[in-house]
Short mmCIF file of C-alpha atoms in Angstrom, two decimals:
data_model
loop_
_atom_site.label_atom_id
_atom_site.label_comp_id
_atom_site.label_asym_id
_atom_site.label_seq_id
_atom_site.Cartn_x
_atom_site.Cartn_y
_atom_site.Cartn_z
CA MET A 1 130.64 106.76 117.58
CA PRO A 2 129.71 103.56 115.71
CA ILE A 3 129.15 100.23 117.86
CA ASN A 4 132.51 98.34 117.25
CA GLU A 5 132.01 94.03 116.38
CA ALA A 6 132.71 92.77 119.80
CA ASP A 7 129.63 95.20 121.33
CA PHE A 8 127.57 94.18 118.25
CA LYS A 9 128.04 90.62 119.30
CA THR A 10 127.27 91.10 123.31
CA ILE A 11 124.04 92.98 121.69
CA VAL A 12 123.06 90.27 119.65
CA ASP A 13 123.53 87.58 122.32
CA PHE A 14 121.99 89.38 124.74
CA ALA A 15 118.59 89.89 122.44
CA ARG A 16 118.80 86.29 121.39
CA LYS A 17 118.57 85.08 125.23
CA GLU A 18 116.88 87.86 126.24
CA ALA A 19 113.95 87.96 123.46
CA SER A 20 114.65 85.01 121.00
CA ILE A 21 115.34 88.17 118.52
CA THR A 22 117.93 87.23 115.49
CA LEU A 23 120.32 90.36 114.74
CA GLU A 24 121.75 89.73 111.98
CA PRO A 25 125.51 91.11 110.56
CA GLY A 26 124.54 94.44 108.97
CA LYS A 27 122.24 95.75 111.89
CA GLU A 28 124.59 97.58 113.65
CA TYR A 29 123.08 100.86 112.54
CA LEU A 30 119.44 99.50 113.96
CA VAL A 31 121.03 98.75 117.21
CA GLU A 32 122.73 102.21 117.23
CA SER A 33 119.48 103.91 116.50
CA ARG A 34 117.59 101.97 119.45
CA LEU A 35 120.52 102.07 121.88
CA ASN A 36 121.52 105.88 121.49
CA PRO A 37 118.70 107.19 123.50
CA LEU A 38 119.54 105.19 126.41
CA VAL A 39 123.29 106.66 126.36
CA ARG A 40 121.98 109.66 126.98
CA GLN A 41 118.75 108.87 129.27
CA PHE A 42 121.80 106.57 131.60
CA GLN A 43 124.40 109.74 130.92
CA PHE A 44 127.20 107.52 129.71
CA THR A 45 129.63 108.89 127.01
CA ASP A 46 128.84 106.03 124.05
CA ILE A 47 127.25 102.95 123.22
CA GLY A 48 130.93 100.83 124.52
CA GLU A 49 130.19 102.31 127.93
CA LEU A 50 126.41 100.97 127.49
CA VAL A 51 127.47 97.97 126.79
CA THR A 52 130.20 97.32 129.03
CA LYS A 53 127.61 98.43 132.03
CA LEU A 54 125.38 95.41 130.11
CA ARG A 55 128.02 93.24 130.03
CA VAL A 56 129.72 93.70 133.81
CA GLU A 57 127.10 94.83 135.65
CA GLN A 58 123.75 92.98 134.63
CA SER A 59 121.82 95.89 135.92
CA PRO A 60 118.08 95.17 136.00
CA GLN A 61 117.05 98.51 135.02
CA LEU A 62 119.75 98.68 132.45
CA LYS A 63 118.58 95.37 131.24
CA ARG A 64 114.91 96.40 131.10
CA ALA A 65 115.68 99.43 129.19
CA CYS A 66 118.12 97.62 126.48
CA LEU A 67 114.96 95.19 125.99
CA ASP A 68 112.38 97.74 125.42
CA ALA A 69 114.54 99.57 123.06
CA LEU A 70 115.49 96.31 120.73
CA THR A 71 111.81 94.60 120.82
CA THR A 72 109.87 97.99 120.41
CA ASN A 73 108.99 97.78 117.06
CA GLU A 74 107.03 100.68 114.69
CA THR A 75 103.14 100.27 114.80
CA SER A 76 99.90 102.36 113.90
CA PHE A 77 96.24 102.33 113.89
CA PHE A 78 94.62 100.23 111.61
CA ARG A 79 97.69 99.28 110.16
CA ASP A 80 98.03 98.45 106.44
CA ILE A 81 93.80 98.40 106.74
CA HIS A 82 93.44 95.56 104.22
CA PRO A 83 93.43 93.29 107.14
CA PHE A 84 90.78 95.08 108.72
CA GLU A 85 88.82 94.92 105.82
CA THR A 86 88.91 91.19 106.09
CA LEU A 87 88.40 90.93 109.34
CA ARG A 88 85.05 93.17 109.01
CA THR A 89 83.67 90.98 105.58
CA ASP A 90 84.86 87.93 105.83
CA ILE A 91 87.10 86.87 109.33
CA ILE A 92 84.42 88.55 112.01
CA PRO A 93 81.36 87.09 110.43
CA ARG A 94 82.32 83.58 110.07
CA ALA A 95 83.84 83.31 113.40
CA MET A 96 80.58 84.49 114.94
CA ALA A 97 79.00 82.11 112.87
CA ASN A 98 81.01 79.42 114.10
CA ARG A 99 80.65 80.48 117.97
CA ALA A 100 76.78 81.29 117.48
CA ALA A 101 75.36 78.24 120.14
CA GLU A 102 77.73 79.71 122.87
CA ARG A 103 78.32 83.13 122.09
CA THR A 104 81.95 83.02 122.88
CA LEU A 105 84.70 84.98 120.68
CA THR A 106 88.03 84.71 121.83
CA ILE A 107 91.06 87.40 119.78
CA TRP A 108 94.61 87.11 121.12
CA PHE A 109 97.05 89.83 120.20
CA GLY A 110 100.77 88.51 120.61
CA ALA A 111 103.85 90.72 120.99
CA CYS A 112 101.05 93.87 120.82
CA SER A 113 104.06 96.38 121.68
CA SER A 114 101.75 100.29 122.18
CA GLY A 115 98.51 98.54 121.62
CA GLN A 116 97.41 100.34 118.73
CA GLU A 117 96.35 96.80 116.52
CA PRO A 118 94.32 95.62 119.94
CA TYR A 119 92.20 99.24 119.88
CA SER A 120 92.01 99.43 116.05
CA THR A 121 90.66 95.80 116.47
CA ALA A 122 88.48 96.94 119.36
CA ILE A 123 86.81 99.93 117.68
CA LEU A 124 86.24 97.69 114.06
CA LEU A 125 84.12 95.33 116.74
CA LYS A 126 82.30 98.39 117.94
CA GLU A 127 81.48 100.22 114.90
CA HIS A 128 80.55 96.89 113.12
CA PHE A 129 79.41 93.90 114.73
CA PRO A 130 76.96 95.97 118.04
CA GLN A 131 75.56 92.22 118.71
CA LEU A 132 78.70 91.14 120.43
CA ALA A 133 77.60 93.64 123.38
CA THR A 134 75.70 90.42 124.12
CA TRP A 135 78.63 87.67 124.09
CA LYS A 136 81.38 86.87 126.12
CA LEU A 137 84.12 88.52 123.86
CA ASN A 138 87.72 87.76 125.56
CA MET A 139 90.56 90.23 124.00
CA LEU A 140 93.71 89.28 125.30
CA GLY A 141 96.95 90.85 124.30
CA PHE A 142 100.53 90.36 125.55
CA ASP A 143 104.30 91.58 125.06
CA ILE A 144 107.55 90.73 126.83
CA SER A 145 108.46 94.31 127.08
CA GLN A 146 106.25 95.34 130.47
CA SER A 147 106.85 99.24 129.88
CA MET A 148 104.73 98.15 126.73
CA VAL A 149 102.27 96.74 128.45
CA ASP A 150 101.69 99.57 130.81
CA ARG A 151 101.45 101.75 128.03
CA CYS A 152 98.79 99.63 126.56
CA LYS A 153 96.97 99.49 129.44
CA GLU A 154 97.06 103.55 130.48
CA GLY A 155 95.71 104.20 126.57
CA ARG A 156 97.80 107.16 126.24
CA TYR A 157 99.01 108.27 122.43
CA SER A 158 100.25 111.32 121.12
CA THR A 159 98.70 113.33 118.55
CA LEU A 160 101.30 111.88 115.91
CA GLU A 161 100.51 108.44 116.63
CA VAL A 162 96.58 108.91 116.80
CA ASN A 163 96.89 110.99 113.42
CA ARG A 164 98.48 107.55 111.86
CA GLY A 165 95.77 105.48 110.15
CA LEU A 166 92.88 106.96 113.21
CA GLN A 167 89.86 108.69 111.27
CA ALA A 168 88.82 112.20 112.97
CA PRO A 169 85.40 110.50 113.97
CA LEU A 170 86.53 107.81 115.13
CA LEU A 171 89.24 109.95 117.54
CA VAL A 172 86.85 111.74 118.87
CA LYS A 173 84.24 109.03 119.39
CA TYR A 174 86.92 106.24 121.63
CA PHE A 175 89.30 108.83 122.92
CA ARG A 176 89.56 112.02 124.88
CA ARG A 177 91.87 114.92 124.84
CA GLU A 178 94.16 116.21 128.09
CA GLY A 179 96.99 118.41 126.70
CA ALA A 180 99.14 117.39 123.71
CA ASN A 181 97.95 113.27 124.65
CA TRP A 182 95.02 111.19 123.43
CA PHE A 183 93.50 108.77 126.18
CA VAL A 184 91.33 105.48 124.98
CA LYS A 185 87.99 105.58 126.77
CA ASP A 186 86.79 103.51 129.34
CA GLU A 187 84.15 101.64 127.14
CA LEU A 188 86.98 100.62 124.47
CA LYS A 189 89.89 99.92 127.55
CA SER A 190 87.85 97.75 129.52
CA MET A 191 87.48 95.10 126.35
CA ILE A 192 90.86 94.13 126.20
CA THR A 193 92.93 92.60 129.14
CA PHE A 194 96.71 93.28 128.47
CA ALA A 195 99.82 91.33 130.24
CA LYS A 196 103.45 90.69 130.24
CA GLY A 197 104.76 87.33 128.47
CA ASN A 198 107.36 86.18 125.89
CA LEU A 199 106.58 83.69 123.45
CA LEU A 200 109.13 81.40 123.87
CA GLY A 201 108.15 81.46 127.43
CA VAL A 202 105.11 80.42 129.59
CA TRP A 203 102.10 82.14 128.01
CA PRO A 204 99.10 83.99 130.02
CA PRO A 205 96.24 81.78 130.21
CA THR A 206 93.85 82.29 127.21
CA PRO A 207 90.72 80.40 126.07
CA GLN A 208 90.98 78.74 123.08
CA ILE A 209 91.70 81.45 120.04
CA ASP A 210 89.46 82.32 117.55
CA ILE A 211 91.59 84.61 115.30
CA ALA A 212 95.16 85.47 116.48
CA PHE A 213 97.39 88.05 115.55
CA LEU A 214 101.04 87.64 115.00
CA ARG A 215 101.58 90.39 112.41
CA ASN A 216 105.36 91.69 112.03
CA VAL A 217 106.84 89.53 114.85
CA LEU A 218 107.98 86.42 113.00
CA ILE A 219 109.90 88.18 110.65
CA TYR A 220 112.50 88.81 113.74
CA PHE A 221 112.90 85.33 114.58
CA ASP A 222 115.25 82.54 112.81
CA VAL A 223 113.37 79.25 111.67
CA PRO A 224 113.70 77.05 114.57
CA THR A 225 112.31 80.13 116.95
CA LYS A 226 109.18 80.54 114.14
CA GLN A 227 108.55 76.89 114.64
CA GLN A 228 108.26 76.87 118.34
CA VAL A 229 106.12 80.51 118.31
CA LEU A 230 103.85 77.95 116.24
CA ARG A 231 103.73 74.79 117.95
CA THR A 232 102.60 76.89 121.06
CA LEU A 233 100.11 78.67 119.39
CA LYS A 234 98.55 75.25 117.76
CA THR A 235 97.95 74.25 121.41
CA ARG A 236 95.78 77.23 121.58
CA LEU A 237 94.29 77.90 118.46
CA ARG A 238 90.59 76.57 117.58
CA ARG A 239 90.85 74.04 114.67
CA ASP A 240 88.66 76.60 112.69
CA GLY A 241 90.61 79.50 113.93
CA VAL A 242 92.45 82.01 112.19
CA LEU A 243 96.15 83.48 112.41
CA MET A 244 96.82 86.70 110.97
CA LEU A 245 100.35 87.17 110.18
CA GLY A 246 102.18 90.58 108.65
CA GLY A 247 102.44 91.02 104.69
CA ALA A 248 106.59 89.71 104.74
CA GLU A 249 105.62 86.77 106.88
CA THR A 250 104.28 83.04 105.90
CA THR A 251 104.49 79.53 107.69
CA GLN A 252 105.32 77.72 104.40
CA ASN A 253 108.35 75.84 104.64
CA ILE A 254 108.15 76.40 108.57
CA ASP A 255 104.96 74.69 109.67
CA PRO A 256 102.94 72.53 107.35
CA ASP A 257 99.98 72.62 109.84
CA PHE A 258 99.04 75.57 108.37
CA GLU A 259 97.27 76.61 104.97
CA ARG A 260 97.51 79.85 103.21
CA ILE A 261 93.92 81.70 102.22
CA THR A 262 93.67 84.40 100.21
CA SER A 263 90.96 86.79 100.52
CA GLY A 264 90.70 89.97 98.48
CA ARG A 265 94.03 91.78 99.23
CA THR A 266 94.81 90.14 102.59
CA VAL A 267 96.10 86.73 103.01
CA TYR A 268 95.85 84.99 106.40
CA PHE A 269 96.01 81.17 107.74
CA THR A 270 94.26 78.46 108.75
CA LEU A 271 94.71 75.11 110.50
CA LYS A 272 94.59 72.30 107.39
CA GLN A 273 91.70 70.11 108.51
CA SER A 274 92.57 66.31 108.67
#
């Protein structure tokens, strides 16, 4: 049975309150597809019963499951490939030149989901920048979903997931196979620290950030929420730092302190220099 108007409003209010996600009218199909697995998991008769339990009982377990379902986004290894090429040819070499004296580099991943983006970046650094082995390298990922944070730390992926964007030589080099799953090897896993955090709450402590990944995240927020996130990020981003957004995202008409930079087929953002 399709979700009714009242239940959809309850989920809209829940998503906004718990994760600051804006669900527009017309997204009923998305809510249904995300919540239907929970109907089966918790053995409800339909989404209506699930929403009633969420509204009335305020079960922490159900709230967490719903939050995870609504905030888990589509991702893959080396997603869209071009941003990673630009990291290799432009952004990382320039960041290393800027930090040559202190030999410290900080790369931050907001809303890191199941970890493919941080691990892709770690592979890129291992393959193309071996000199960073003697630097202090801080790679920090956080996500609002504890289950996603736990999964990132575990580094476990299905065959389908590793086949999406990950070349076979890199798979064999940086992952080990156990049955139907592939696990990130410790040499890669040890490069990244994962923690739970809310982009609109208290962020986990970080050094000043050289490269910030916030790809395909702002698209889910309304303008005031985007402004709040960018305002907080500006307090953590170095003056010569770089912000990576998704292909459909921009800071234009949201935060005037950022400027758009084009490098090949990639667009990224930096703070305007006064």
